[in-house]
Each structure stands twice: as structure tokens, then as C-alpha cells.
Tab-separated table of C-alpha atoms in Angstrom:
chain	number	residue	atom	x	y	z
M	245	UNK	CA	-48.569	-19.086	-105.454
M	246	UNK	CA	-47.094	-18.347	-108.800
M	247	UNK	CA	-49.397	-18.487	-111.770
M	248	UNK	CA	-46.743	-20.631	-113.668
M	249	UNK	CA	-46.743	-23.689	-111.454
M	250	UNK	CA	-44.678	-26.575	-112.498
M	251	UNK	CA	-46.435	-29.363	-114.404
M	252	UNK	CA	-49.476	-27.093	-114.990
M	253	UNK	CA	-50.459	-26.516	-118.577
M	254	UNK	CA	-51.282	-22.807	-118.789
M	255	UNK	CA	-51.701	-22.072	-122.487
M	256	UNK	CA	-54.395	-19.398	-121.676
M	257	UNK	CA	-54.747	-16.577	-119.192
M	258	UNK	CA	-56.222	-17.489	-115.801
M	259	UNK	CA	-59.406	-15.453	-115.912
M	260	UNK	CA	-63.079	-16.064	-115.949
M	261	UNK	CA	-64.120	-16.730	-119.503
M	262	UNK	CA	-66.983	-15.090	-121.420
M	263	UNK	CA	-68.954	-18.167	-122.515
M	264	UNK	CA	-72.644	-17.493	-121.563
M	265	UNK	CA	-74.764	-16.669	-124.617
M	266	UNK	CA	-78.276	-15.259	-124.669
M	267	UNK	CA	-79.997	-18.667	-124.173
M	268	UNK	CA	-77.837	-19.345	-121.059
M	269	UNK	CA	-78.925	-15.839	-119.785
M	270	UNK	CA	-82.465	-16.575	-120.396
M	271	UNK	CA	-82.245	-19.861	-118.451
M	272	UNK	CA	-80.451	-18.047	-115.633
M	273	UNK	CA	-83.224	-15.474	-115.391
M	274	UNK	CA	-86.214	-17.915	-115.635
M	275	UNK	CA	-84.776	-20.663	-113.473
M	276	UNK	CA	-84.620	-18.887	-110.053
M	277	UNK	CA	-88.085	-17.243	-110.570
M	278	UNK	CA	-89.924	-20.438	-111.416
M	279	UNK	CA	-88.912	-22.630	-108.497
M	280	UNK	CA	-91.366	-24.811	-106.613
M	281	UNK	CA	-93.907	-22.245	-105.522
M	282	UNK	CA	-96.107	-22.186	-108.739
M	283	UNK	CA	-96.391	-25.932	-108.540
M	284	UNK	CA	-96.994	-26.314	-104.834
M	285	UNK	CA	-98.705	-23.333	-103.288
M	286	UNK	CA	-99.691	-20.386	-105.624
M	287	UNK	CA	-102.342	-19.333	-103.195
M	288	UNK	CA	-100.574	-16.382	-101.353
M	289	UNK	CA	-102.473	-14.007	-103.539
M	290	UNK	CA	-105.861	-15.786	-103.684
M	291	UNK	CA	-106.177	-16.081	-99.961
M	292	UNK	CA	-105.801	-12.228	-99.481
M	293	UNK	CA	-108.479	-11.265	-102.158
M	294	UNK	CA	-111.258	-13.315	-100.437
M	295	UNK	CA	-110.891	-16.290	-102.762
M	296	UNK	CA	-111.747	-13.952	-105.878
M	297	UNK	CA	-110.430	-15.644	-108.941
M	298	UNK	CA	-110.608	-12.655	-111.086
M	299	UNK	CA	-108.841	-10.246	-108.718
M	300	UNK	CA	-106.108	-12.923	-108.014
M	301	UNK	CA	-105.339	-13.056	-111.803
M	302	UNK	CA	-105.322	-9.318	-112.035
M	303	UNK	CA	-102.745	-9.054	-109.120
M	304	UNK	CA	-100.614	-11.833	-110.706
M	305	UNK	CA	-100.414	-9.641	-113.908
M	306	UNK	CA	-99.765	-6.424	-111.978
M	307	UNK	CA	-96.970	-8.067	-109.946
M	308	UNK	CA	-95.488	-9.311	-113.216
M	309	UNK	CA	-95.455	-5.660	-114.483
M	310	UNK	CA	-93.645	-4.564	-111.357
M	311	UNK	CA	-91.117	-7.361	-111.760
M	312	UNK	CA	-90.487	-6.399	-115.359
M	313	UNK	CA	-89.992	-2.706	-114.248
M	314	UNK	CA	-87.364	-3.827	-111.733
M	315	UNK	CA	-85.672	-6.338	-114.028
M	316	UNK	CA	-85.246	-3.762	-116.908
M	317	UNK	CA	-83.996	-1.177	-114.422
M	318	UNK	CA	-81.401	-3.656	-113.235
M	319	UNK	CA	-80.504	-4.266	-117.032
M	320	UNK	CA	-79.565	-0.620	-117.327
M	321	UNK	CA	-77.204	-0.818	-114.294
M	322	UNK	CA	-75.638	-4.095	-115.458
M	323	UNK	CA	-74.825	-2.803	-118.953
M	324	UNK	CA	-73.443	0.413	-117.487
M	325	UNK	CA	-71.297	-1.112	-114.648
M	326	UNK	CA	-69.648	-4.057	-116.442
M	327	UNK	CA	-68.495	-5.808	-113.210
M	328	UNK	CA	-69.846	-9.133	-111.911
M	329	UNK	CA	-71.460	-9.135	-108.507
M	330	UNK	CA	-74.874	-7.753	-109.517
M	331	UNK	CA	-76.617	-5.788	-106.756
M	332	UNK	CA	-73.469	-5.911	-104.522
M	333	UNK	CA	-71.309	-4.334	-107.204
M	334	UNK	CA	-73.898	-1.532	-107.937
M	335	UNK	CA	-74.314	-0.774	-104.225
M	336	UNK	CA	-70.575	-0.558	-103.814
M	337	UNK	CA	-70.015	1.684	-106.828
M	338	UNK	CA	-72.875	4.045	-106.200
M	339	UNK	CA	-73.213	4.244	-102.405
M	340	UNK	CA	-70.852	2.759	-99.845
M	341	UNK	CA	-68.785	-0.170	-98.715
M	342	UNK	CA	-70.973	-0.581	-95.569
M	343	UNK	CA	-74.148	-1.006	-97.499
M	344	UNK	CA	-72.422	-3.386	-99.956
M	345	UNK	CA	-71.116	-5.450	-97.042
M	346	UNK	CA	-74.554	-5.648	-95.381
M	347	UNK	CA	-75.995	-6.856	-98.693
M	348	UNK	CA	-73.463	-9.578	-98.757
M	349	UNK	CA	-73.856	-10.442	-95.059
M	350	UNK	CA	-77.665	-10.283	-94.936
M	351	UNK	CA	-78.749	-11.502	-98.353
M	352	UNK	CA	-76.036	-13.884	-99.577
M	353	UNK	CA	-74.886	-15.354	-96.259
M	354	UNK	CA	-78.050	-15.345	-94.266
M	355	UNK	CA	-80.714	-15.581	-97.024
M	356	UNK	CA	-79.139	-17.383	-99.931
M	357	UNK	CA	-77.894	-20.484	-98.138
M	358	UNK	CA	-81.103	-20.998	-96.091
M	359	UNK	CA	-83.138	-20.610	-99.243
M	360	UNK	CA	-80.811	-22.961	-101.179
M	361	UNK	CA	-81.224	-25.481	-98.244
M	362	UNK	CA	-84.960	-25.279	-98.343
M	363	UNK	CA	-85.170	-25.644	-102.166
M	364	UNK	CA	-82.751	-28.755	-101.897
M	365	UNK	CA	-84.942	-30.349	-99.221
M	366	UNK	CA	-88.120	-29.654	-101.263
M	367	UNK	CA	-86.358	-31.129	-104.329
M	368	UNK	CA	-85.349	-34.268	-102.404
M	369	UNK	CA	-88.964	-34.681	-100.992
M	370	UNK	CA	-90.558	-34.595	-104.543
M	371	UNK	CA	-87.895	-36.859	-106.058
M	372	UNK	CA	-88.586	-39.576	-103.303
M	373	UNK	CA	-92.428	-39.128	-103.341
M	374	UNK	CA	-93.176	-41.435	-106.327
M	375	UNK	CA	-91.145	-44.217	-104.794
M	376	UNK	CA	-92.708	-44.205	-101.351
M	377	UNK	CA	-95.520	-46.584	-100.658
M	378	UNK	CA	-98.897	-45.067	-100.202
M	379	UNK	CA	-98.950	-47.015	-96.732
M	380	UNK	CA	-96.050	-44.900	-95.548
M	381	UNK	CA	-97.168	-41.973	-93.486
M	382	UNK	CA	-94.286	-39.766	-94.520
M	383	UNK	CA	-90.909	-39.947	-96.174
M	384	UNK	CA	-88.079	-40.464	-93.550
M	385	UNK	CA	-86.472	-37.197	-92.761
M	386	UNK	CA	-82.995	-38.640	-92.927
M	387	UNK	CA	-83.603	-39.921	-96.529
M	388	UNK	CA	-84.686	-36.406	-97.499
M	389	UNK	CA	-81.533	-34.701	-95.979
M	390	UNK	CA	-79.061	-37.331	-97.335
M	391	UNK	CA	-80.559	-36.996	-100.953
M	392	UNK	CA	-80.583	-33.153	-100.609
M	393	UNK	CA	-76.921	-33.147	-99.499
M	394	UNK	CA	-75.977	-35.616	-102.304
M	395	UNK	CA	-77.643	-33.671	-105.002
M	396	UNK	CA	-76.355	-30.340	-103.723
M	397	UNK	CA	-72.789	-31.806	-103.600
M	398	UNK	CA	-73.052	-32.947	-107.195
M	399	UNK	CA	-74.305	-29.416	-108.215
M	400	UNK	CA	-71.194	-27.909	-106.505
M	401	UNK	CA	-68.889	-30.438	-108.310
M	402	UNK	CA	-70.424	-29.473	-111.549
M	403	UNK	CA	-70.101	-25.773	-110.936
M	404	UNK	CA	-66.405	-26.346	-109.994
M	405	UNK	CA	-65.720	-28.529	-112.939
M	406	UNK	CA	-67.210	-26.562	-115.847
M	407	UNK	CA	-69.135	-23.399	-116.552
M	408	UNK	CA	-70.104	-24.674	-119.881
M	409	UNK	CA	-71.734	-27.901	-118.607
M	410	UNK	CA	-73.422	-25.992	-115.780
M	411	UNK	CA	-75.146	-23.673	-118.162
M	412	UNK	CA	-75.965	-26.445	-120.585
M	413	UNK	CA	-77.678	-28.460	-117.892
M	414	UNK	CA	-79.414	-25.307	-116.763
M	415	UNK	CA	-80.754	-24.716	-120.307
M	416	UNK	CA	-82.091	-28.267	-120.474
M	417	UNK	CA	-83.698	-28.248	-116.981
M	418	UNK	CA	-85.347	-24.831	-117.657
M	419	UNK	CA	-86.727	-26.157	-120.921
M	420	UNK	CA	-88.118	-29.182	-119.042
M	421	UNK	CA	-89.691	-26.936	-116.604
M	422	UNK	CA	-91.342	-24.790	-119.179
M	423	UNK	CA	-92.500	-27.810	-121.020
M	424	UNK	CA	-94.213	-29.104	-117.874
M	425	UNK	CA	-95.920	-25.812	-117.271
M	426	UNK	CA	-96.979	-25.823	-120.957
M	427	UNK	CA	-98.540	-29.205	-120.468
M	428	UNK	CA	-100.476	-27.986	-117.521
M	429	UNK	CA	-101.572	-24.948	-119.569
M	430	UNK	CA	-102.606	-27.058	-122.530
M	431	UNK	CA	-104.776	-29.304	-120.235
M	432	UNK	CA	-106.352	-26.190	-118.923
M	433	UNK	CA	-107.167	-24.917	-122.421
M	434	UNK	CA	-108.779	-28.241	-123.230
M	435	UNK	CA	-110.809	-28.156	-120.009
M	436	UNK	CA	-111.893	-24.622	-120.840
M	437	UNK	CA	-113.012	-25.845	-124.408
M	438	UNK	CA	-114.875	-28.672	-122.668
M	439	UNK	CA	-116.832	-26.260	-120.488
M	440	UNK	CA	-115.056	-26.467	-117.147
M	441	UNK	CA	-115.608	-22.739	-116.377
M	442	UNK	CA	-117.528	-22.802	-113.086
M	443	UNK	CA	-114.619	-21.166	-111.152
M	444	UNK	CA	-114.750	-18.182	-113.467
M	445	UNK	CA	-118.536	-17.466	-112.789
M	446	UNK	CA	-118.715	-14.241	-110.635
M	447	UNK	CA	-114.941	-14.153	-110.847
M	448	UNK	CA	-114.810	-10.643	-109.144
M	449	UNK	CA	-117.165	-11.520	-106.346
M	450	UNK	CA	-116.005	-10.987	-102.729
M	451	UNK	CA	-115.130	-7.892	-100.594
M	452	UNK	CA	-111.640	-6.642	-100.879
M	453	UNK	CA	-109.889	-5.035	-98.015
M	454	UNK	CA	-106.941	-2.624	-98.532
M	455	UNK	CA	-104.670	-4.356	-95.942
M	456	UNK	CA	-105.269	-7.871	-97.507
M	457	UNK	CA	-104.831	-6.609	-101.014
M	458	UNK	CA	-101.433	-5.166	-99.905
M	459	UNK	CA	-100.509	-8.595	-98.511
M	460	UNK	CA	-101.609	-10.086	-101.920
M	461	UNK	CA	-99.158	-7.783	-103.638
M	462	UNK	CA	-96.527	-8.764	-101.082
M	463	UNK	CA	-96.898	-12.507	-101.929
M	464	UNK	CA	-97.028	-11.795	-105.661
M	465	UNK	CA	-93.795	-9.783	-105.680
M	466	UNK	CA	-92.007	-12.625	-103.812
M	467	UNK	CA	-93.363	-15.130	-106.442
M	468	UNK	CA	-91.511	-13.202	-109.121
M	469	UNK	CA	-88.224	-12.668	-107.185
M	470	UNK	CA	-85.058	-14.232	-108.761
M	471	UNK	CA	-84.546	-11.961	-111.726
M	472	UNK	CA	-81.756	-10.266	-109.678
M	473	UNK	CA	-79.323	-13.067	-110.144
M	474	UNK	CA	-78.306	-13.115	-113.836
M	475	UNK	CA	-76.317	-9.873	-113.719
M	476	UNK	CA	-74.018	-11.196	-110.980
M	477	UNK	CA	-72.157	-13.149	-113.796
M	478	UNK	CA	-71.736	-10.282	-116.276
M	479	UNK	CA	-68.065	-10.816	-116.776
M	480	UNK	CA	-68.785	-14.356	-118.101
M	481	UNK	CA	-71.561	-13.171	-120.513
M	482	UNK	CA	-70.810	-12.803	-124.225
M	483	UNK	CA	-71.868	-9.343	-125.501
M	484	UNK	CA	-73.640	-8.254	-122.217
M	485	UNK	CA	-74.842	-4.859	-123.648
M	486	UNK	CA	-77.037	-6.863	-126.019
M	487	UNK	CA	-77.770	-10.169	-124.287
M	488	UNK	CA	-78.732	-8.861	-120.720
M	489	UNK	CA	-81.615	-6.624	-121.769
M	490	UNK	CA	-82.942	-9.188	-124.149
M	491	UNK	CA	-82.661	-12.042	-121.641
M	492	UNK	CA	-84.187	-10.015	-118.704
M	493	UNK	CA	-86.936	-8.500	-120.582
M	494	UNK	CA	-88.127	-11.552	-122.476
M	495	UNK	CA	-87.653	-13.954	-119.561
M	496	UNK	CA	-89.685	-11.874	-116.980
M	497	UNK	CA	-92.340	-11.207	-119.581
M	498	UNK	CA	-92.623	-14.957	-120.407
M	499	UNK	CA	-92.735	-15.804	-116.710
M	500	UNK	CA	-95.635	-13.430	-116.282
M	501	UNK	CA	-97.505	-15.033	-119.084
M	502	UNK	CA	-96.836	-18.614	-117.909
M	503	UNK	CA	-97.905	-17.639	-114.250
M	504	UNK	CA	-101.159	-16.206	-115.529
M	505	UNK	CA	-102.111	-19.146	-117.749
M	506	UNK	CA	-101.024	-21.753	-115.242
M	507	UNK	CA	-103.274	-20.249	-112.585
M	508	UNK	CA	-106.083	-20.169	-115.172
M	509	UNK	CA	-105.474	-23.877	-115.866
M	510	UNK	CA	-105.559	-24.731	-112.130
M	511	UNK	CA	-109.035	-23.089	-111.785
M	512	UNK	CA	-110.398	-25.354	-114.524
M	513	UNK	CA	-109.862	-28.372	-112.328
M	514	UNK	CA	-110.056	-26.933	-108.834
M	515	UNK	CA	-112.366	-24.474	-107.194
M	516	UNK	CA	-111.133	-21.433	-105.208
M	517	UNK	CA	-111.851	-23.266	-102.042
M	518	UNK	CA	-110.057	-26.395	-103.143
M	519	UNK	CA	-106.980	-24.523	-104.263
M	520	UNK	CA	-106.801	-22.756	-100.956
M	521	UNK	CA	-107.039	-25.978	-99.042
M	522	UNK	CA	-104.494	-27.833	-101.198
M	523	UNK	CA	-100.907	-28.303	-99.903
M	524	UNK	CA	-99.717	-29.157	-103.373
M	525	UNK	CA	-101.823	-27.527	-106.029
M	526	UNK	CA	-100.101	-28.952	-109.172
M	527	UNK	CA	-100.258	-32.467	-107.750
M	528	UNK	CA	-104.029	-32.143	-106.980
M	529	UNK	CA	-104.486	-30.731	-110.426
M	530	UNK	CA	-102.667	-33.657	-112.064
M	531	UNK	CA	-104.620	-36.147	-109.914
M	532	UNK	CA	-107.859	-34.585	-111.154
M	533	UNK	CA	-106.942	-34.356	-114.829
M	534	UNK	CA	-104.461	-37.091	-115.632
M	535	UNK	CA	-105.070	-39.627	-112.813
M	536	UNK	CA	-102.343	-42.265	-112.471
M	537	UNK	CA	-99.760	-40.135	-114.340
M	538	UNK	CA	-99.820	-37.466	-111.488
M	539	UNK	CA	-96.389	-38.770	-110.349
M	540	UNK	CA	-94.873	-36.987	-113.299
M	541	UNK	CA	-95.761	-33.635	-111.750
M	542	UNK	CA	-93.781	-34.619	-108.562
M	543	UNK	CA	-90.669	-35.345	-110.646
M	544	UNK	CA	-91.355	-31.994	-112.489
M	545	UNK	CA	-91.323	-30.203	-109.219
M	546	UNK	CA	-88.060	-31.897	-108.171
M	547	UNK	CA	-86.476	-30.918	-111.507
M	548	UNK	CA	-87.545	-27.321	-111.145
M	549	UNK	CA	-86.000	-27.142	-107.693
M	550	UNK	CA	-82.854	-28.670	-109.085
M	551	UNK	CA	-82.716	-26.113	-111.831
M	552	UNK	CA	-83.241	-23.239	-109.304
M	553	UNK	CA	-80.434	-24.600	-107.104
M	554	UNK	CA	-77.922	-24.725	-109.960
M	555	UNK	CA	-78.578	-21.160	-110.826
M	556	UNK	CA	-78.617	-19.884	-107.256
M	557	UNK	CA	-75.197	-21.632	-106.549
M	558	UNK	CA	-73.717	-20.384	-109.685
M	559	UNK	CA	-74.759	-16.736	-109.137
M	560	UNK	CA	-74.140	-16.555	-105.385
M	561	UNK	CA	-70.655	-17.958	-105.727
M	562	UNK	CA	-69.805	-15.212	-108.249
M	563	UNK	CA	-71.071	-12.481	-105.933
M	564	UNK	CA	-69.015	-13.832	-102.994
M	565	UNK	CA	-66.016	-13.994	-105.386
M	566	UNK	CA	-66.469	-10.260	-106.372
M	567	UNK	CA	-66.945	-9.269	-102.685
M	568	UNK	CA	-63.503	-10.815	-101.863
M	569	UNK	CA	-62.029	-9.206	-104.884
M	570	UNK	CA	-63.147	-5.835	-103.568
M	571	UNK	CA	-61.567	-6.601	-100.123
M	572	UNK	CA	-64.894	-7.066	-98.191
M	573	UNK	CA	-64.520	-10.846	-97.544
M	574	UNK	CA	-61.551	-13.115	-97.141
M	575	UNK	CA	-58.935	-12.996	-99.923
M	576	UNK	CA	-58.937	-16.631	-100.614
M	577	UNK	CA	-62.598	-16.260	-101.871
M	578	UNK	CA	-61.325	-14.039	-104.722
M	579	UNK	CA	-59.239	-16.681	-106.385
M	580	UNK	CA	-60.060	-19.085	-109.152
M	581	UNK	CA	-58.867	-22.474	-110.158
M	582	UNK	CA	-55.740	-22.566	-112.472
M	583	UNK	CA	-57.232	-25.525	-114.320
M	584	UNK	CA	-61.007	-25.075	-114.375
M	585	UNK	CA	-61.103	-21.237	-114.328
M	586	UNK	CA	-63.948	-21.295	-111.802
M	587	UNK	CA	-64.160	-19.556	-108.373
M	588	UNK	CA	-63.611	-22.805	-106.408
M	589	UNK	CA	-63.199	-21.250	-102.899
M	590	UNK	CA	-66.284	-19.266	-103.202
M	591	UNK	CA	-68.316	-22.180	-104.388
M	592	UNK	CA	-67.066	-24.459	-101.573
M	593	UNK	CA	-67.654	-21.736	-98.935
M	594	UNK	CA	-71.212	-21.294	-100.144
M	595	UNK	CA	-71.749	-25.146	-100.123
M	596	UNK	CA	-70.457	-25.429	-96.510
M	597	UNK	CA	-72.902	-22.707	-95.304
M	598	UNK	CA	-75.808	-24.326	-97.153
M	599	UNK	CA	-75.140	-27.748	-95.696
M	600	UNK	CA	-74.847	-26.325	-92.256
M	601	UNK	CA	-78.348	-24.673	-92.687
M	602	UNK	CA	-79.816	-28.116	-93.347
M	603	UNK	CA	-79.014	-29.092	-89.843
M	604	UNK	CA	-81.426	-26.569	-88.409
M	605	UNK	CA	-85.055	-27.481	-87.908
M	606	UNK	CA	-86.431	-23.994	-88.489
M	607	UNK	CA	-84.600	-22.560	-91.411
M	608	UNK	CA	-87.940	-20.802	-92.422
M	609	UNK	CA	-87.501	-18.593	-89.336
M	610	UNK	CA	-84.231	-17.190	-90.531
M	611	UNK	CA	-85.805	-16.405	-93.954
M	612	UNK	CA	-88.720	-14.761	-92.303
M	613	UNK	CA	-86.416	-12.602	-90.084
M	614	UNK	CA	-84.350	-11.321	-93.089
M	615	UNK	CA	-86.646	-11.500	-96.179
M	616	UNK	CA	-87.753	-7.955	-95.774
M	617	UNK	CA	-84.108	-6.882	-96.319
M	618	UNK	CA	-84.088	-8.381	-99.757
M	619	UNK	CA	-86.627	-5.871	-100.913
M	620	UNK	CA	-85.184	-3.098	-98.988
M	621	UNK	CA	-81.734	-3.660	-100.651
M	622	UNK	CA	-83.353	-4.218	-104.082
M	623	UNK	CA	-85.221	-0.904	-103.812
M	624	UNK	CA	-81.972	0.812	-102.784
M	625	UNK	CA	-80.065	-0.611	-105.818
M	626	UNK	CA	-82.866	0.281	-108.264
M	627	UNK	CA	-82.769	3.890	-106.781
M	628	UNK	CA	-79.303	4.062	-108.401
M	629	UNK	CA	-80.871	4.393	-111.874
M	630	UNK	CA	-82.515	7.862	-111.177
M	631	UNK	CA	-79.758	8.909	-108.962
M	632	UNK	CA	-76.989	8.327	-111.618
M	633	UNK	CA	-79.307	9.857	-114.311
M	634	UNK	CA	-79.078	13.003	-112.253
M	635	UNK	CA	-75.409	12.707	-111.096
M	636	UNK	CA	-73.900	11.320	-114.315
M	637	UNK	CA	-76.188	12.386	-117.196
M	638	UNK	CA	-73.566	11.848	-119.894
M	639	UNK	CA	-72.191	8.421	-118.955
M	640	UNK	CA	-72.574	5.693	-121.600
M	641	UNK	CA	-75.692	3.675	-121.188
M	642	UNK	CA	-75.784	0.872	-123.812
M	643	UNK	CA	-79.445	0.168	-122.595
M	644	UNK	CA	-81.611	2.951	-121.078
M	645	UNK	CA	-84.869	2.061	-119.258
M	646	UNK	CA	-87.830	4.509	-119.290
M	647	UNK	CA	-87.510	6.385	-115.971
M	648	UNK	CA	-91.000	5.546	-114.929
M	649	UNK	CA	-89.939	1.854	-114.490
M	650	UNK	CA	-87.404	2.383	-111.738
M	651	UNK	CA	-89.568	4.882	-109.929
M	652	UNK	CA	-92.536	2.406	-110.063
M	653	UNK	CA	-90.328	-0.387	-108.576
M	654	UNK	CA	-88.842	1.861	-105.874
M	655	UNK	CA	-92.326	2.828	-104.671
M	656	UNK	CA	-93.385	-0.862	-104.588
M	657	UNK	CA	-90.275	-2.078	-102.896
M	658	UNK	CA	-90.686	0.612	-100.068
M	659	UNK	CA	-94.357	-0.458	-99.816
M	660	UNK	CA	-93.419	-4.078	-99.392
M	661	UNK	CA	-90.700	-3.178	-96.781
M	662	UNK	CA	-93.040	-0.953	-94.774
M	663	UNK	CA	-95.712	-3.737	-95.022
M	664	UNK	CA	-93.248	-6.213	-93.523
M	665	UNK	CA	-92.402	-3.912	-90.674
M	666	UNK	CA	-96.137	-3.350	-90.056
M	667	UNK	CA	-97.319	-6.950	-90.293
M	668	UNK	CA	-94.360	-8.756	-88.614
M	669	UNK	CA	-92.638	-6.237	-86.511
M	670	UNK	CA	-90.947	-8.885	-84.292
M	671	UNK	CA	-89.419	-10.830	-87.256
M	672	UNK	CA	-88.321	-7.687	-88.824
M	673	UNK	CA	-86.853	-6.465	-85.655
M	674	UNK	CA	-84.845	-9.641	-85.311
M	675	UNK	CA	-83.715	-9.224	-88.876
M	676	UNK	CA	-82.610	-5.632	-88.160
M	677	UNK	CA	-80.674	-6.976	-85.117
M	678	UNK	CA	-78.863	-9.476	-87.307
M	679	UNK	CA	-77.885	-6.697	-89.743
M	680	UNK	CA	-76.601	-4.661	-86.917
M	681	UNK	CA	-74.284	-7.534	-86.084
M	682	UNK	CA	-73.107	-7.186	-89.715
M	683	UNK	CA	-72.236	-3.550	-88.965
M	684	UNK	CA	-70.080	-4.650	-86.030
M	685	UNK	CA	-68.321	-7.324	-88.225
M	686	UNK	CA	-67.705	-4.722	-90.881
M	687	UNK	CA	-65.896	-2.279	-88.610
M	688	UNK	CA	-63.858	-5.009	-87.075
M	689	UNK	CA	-62.766	-6.994	-90.116
M	690	UNK	CA	-63.012	-4.443	-92.985
M	691	UNK	CA	-62.917	-0.850	-91.790
M	692	UNK	CA	-60.265	-1.400	-89.119
M	693	UNK	CA	-56.977	-1.443	-91.022
M	694	UNK	CA	-54.319	-1.538	-88.180
M	695	UNK	CA	-54.991	-5.097	-87.044
M	696	UNK	CA	-52.364	-6.932	-84.823
M	697	UNK	CA	-49.434	-8.364	-86.699
M	698	UNK	CA	-50.274	-11.858	-85.349
M	699	UNK	CA	-53.784	-11.709	-86.735
M	700	UNK	CA	-52.582	-10.572	-90.263
M	701	UNK	CA	-49.816	-13.301	-90.213
M	702	UNK	CA	-52.438	-15.926	-89.330
M	703	UNK	CA	-54.706	-14.855	-92.089
M	704	UNK	CA	-51.944	-14.842	-94.560
M	705	UNK	CA	-50.779	-18.335	-93.561
M	706	UNK	CA	-54.397	-19.570	-93.861
M	707	UNK	CA	-54.850	-18.095	-97.249
M	708	UNK	CA	-51.588	-19.623	-98.600
M	709	UNK	CA	-52.668	-23.025	-97.070
M	710	UNK	CA	-55.999	-23.133	-98.868
M	711	UNK	CA	-54.511	-21.587	-102.071
M	712	UNK	CA	-52.017	-24.452	-102.256
M	713	UNK	CA	-54.518	-27.049	-101.408
M	714	UNK	CA	-57.228	-25.868	-103.888
M	715	UNK	CA	-54.609	-24.792	-106.604
M	716	UNK	CA	-56.220	-21.361	-106.959
M	717	UNK	CA	-54.736	-17.842	-107.813
M	718	UNK	CA	-55.994	-14.267	-108.400
M	719	UNK	CA	-57.092	-13.503	-112.002
M	720	UNK	CA	-54.089	-12.618	-114.145
M	721	UNK	CA	-55.969	-9.531	-115.579
M	722	UNK	CA	-59.298	-7.842	-115.124
M	723	UNK	CA	-62.276	-9.185	-116.998
M	724	UNK	CA	-64.379	-5.965	-116.810
């Protein structure tokens, strides 16, 4: 399709625009990290340190330090390789097309949409909870799914319509999320002042076992995951050499402090045993401290999930867009709307996969099978920092992280990956099998160039059909 279509006002180049400032970058970093976990079940660490309050807080801090090390290492890569796509792009530029394709296949196609589906269903559950009668045993599953589909579709429409309004809403929702956590922290401070400190007596009691402590770190590192998303949109960020390190460093540091203080606040109202038994810690905390106003926490959890879904959709669609631009996924996914300047085909493709995941009863199983690959791929990507320091010592680096940070993160990611293989060999084996299917798909659809003429013609006609239907074209010029 020609870029100068009739009756189409094109008074600007058809490219992704740089319009994300530092506050949008901070929101995009905080939002996917603080999802629903800190409100619902922040006990993955506590259960593995024999219920020791003191050791659980120490591990929250140490996991935050590891996350900061990984995030700042990623900041060096993103300011050095100025292409969108995040980890996919860095894997492609530093290592190989196969590894980059497996990252797209395993993490974005088989991890991103299931995670998005689960967060959407959790969001719907908490939005509906205040309106369900106490006599109702549970919220109807059909209502949860319909609301999740509706809200997810609205998010997709917003992402298609306007980048500006997407990040403005993201900033607002992230602010609401942080204000809610600040409210919990302030209540905790007041209760500490009032003398509710019984949970902190003998805080370091209990016997620690090396294997369980390892599992506690495993849970903690997953609680901090999400900082990998923001560099996926670097071509839409204003002054990325300045804004990305500021946003990543400040955001992950802030999240570490907020996580620590929120857990302290929980322990002022709930004992270690009560927290471990609670299915929704923030709700129980609110019922104990503010009584009939506890419904506000349920709305807060819903808004937090909504915020995370917006960021995940925004970032994942850009990565799919870049993978198509590099020739690893269908060409139509590399096109943008001539009117809205957004990657419409990639956003719609991601939405279709996400909705299909909501039809499965056990989406958690797929996440369990492939979650280990997230840390494996992240560790491989961060290994590019020392590798390129050795291979390209004179390349321009607008931001340079201390070398100890990537080394620390690489060691920790290998530890988490090996722990996954040890503790859940069947799940990890299934995940490896799925990734091997990705290898087969890569060699058939990407590596094999001399495909039959009929196949190439069918693919071309399909691309043209969707291109006309969606009014999309390739970018007129590079934005990196």
C-alpha cells in the first residue's frame, strides 16, 4: 500500500513518535513490577524462612538489590543499542537470530499472554468483589471472564488510538497504586507508634535451611520482575540516554523501599502465622485496621492489575513489532497505522492470543512450564554487558554500569534457573520441550529461505489483505 493514500491527511512522516518523557518511563517501570502480588500474597519469602519476620525482610532487601543490579545493567544496553524491542533486540544484536526467536516464542507468545490473561482475570475478580453480596459463595466465573475481556479490549483500543493517552492513564494509575501503598505504610507507622510490635519480637527466630532460603530468593526475584519492559519502547522515549537510567534506577529503588515498608506495615496488624494463612493479605490487613472501608483495598488491587496490563500490552506489542521488522515474525506485524502511528497489527495479535488464553482452565500450568526460561533469557541478555565490554571496549556508552552489577545478576539468574530445574524438573522439562518446538518453527519459517512459490504468494496476499483492512504501512524512515 502506498504511503500517500487518497483522502488520507499525511502532513507528518509515518513513524513511531518520541513522546515518552521521564515520568512515563518511571510509570512504565513501576507498573509491571507492582502488580497484584504485594497486595494478595507476599508470603512466598516468609514461608521459606520458617516464618521469621526478620529474615523475610532481609531477603526482600537483598532481592531488591539484585533487581537494581539487573535493571541498571539493562539500562547500559538500552542506551547503547538504541532500537526498541528490549531483550529481544539485544539478544539479536549480540548473539543469534535463533536465541532471539526463542525469546519471542517462549517469553512473549507463551509467557506474556498467559500472564496478561491471569492479571486481567484477577483484576476483574477484585473489581467485582465489593459488589457481590456476602451471601454469595463466589463470583460467577462467566462474569469475571466477561469483565476481563471487556476491560482488556478497552486497553487494546486505547493502545491503538493514542500513545499519549495510554501513558497518561498509566501515570495516573501508577500514582494511585503508590498512594494506596503509601496509605498502608502510614497505617503501619501509626500502629508501630501505638505499640503493635509483637510480630517483631524475636524477629530472627527459627531455623533456616539452605534449600528453603534458596526458594525464598526465587520467590523474591519473581516479585521484582517487570523492570525488563520499559526499554522495549526506546524508539518512543525522549532523550533515552538520560531518561532510561534515571527511570530504571529510581523506580526499582523506590519499589524496593515500598515493598520493605509495606511488609513491615502488614506485620503490625497480622502475625507471621496469620499472614501465611491469608489468601489476600492486604484485604485482611485492611479489615483489621480500617474495618468497613476495606473494600477500598479490593478496588486498589483491581486498579493495580489494570495498570500492569496497560504496560504489558504496550511493551509486548512493541517487541512483536520489532521482531517482525527484523524478519522473525510475519511482515504484517511490522506495520503501523497511517493515522494513529501505533503498531496496530502487533497490538491486535497480542490481544487475540491473550483472549484465547482466558479460555483455558489451567493457564498457571503454562506459566509454571516456561517461567524458568524468563530468568534464563534475562541472564543471557545481561551477560552481553561484560561480553561487549571485552569485545567492543571503545563503543559509545551513554550510561556505564559498574561491572559488578551484571556479574551479580548473572550469578543470581543462573542460580534461579538451576533451582527451577532441581525443584520442578517435570515442569522445566515440559518448558524445554515447548522451546524445542520453537526451534523447529524457526528453521521452517525463518531459516528456510527457498519456500514454495505458492506459500510465499499466499503469505503476500494475506499481508496485503490485512494491510488494506487495517490501513497500515511500514515506517517511512528508521527511528533508531
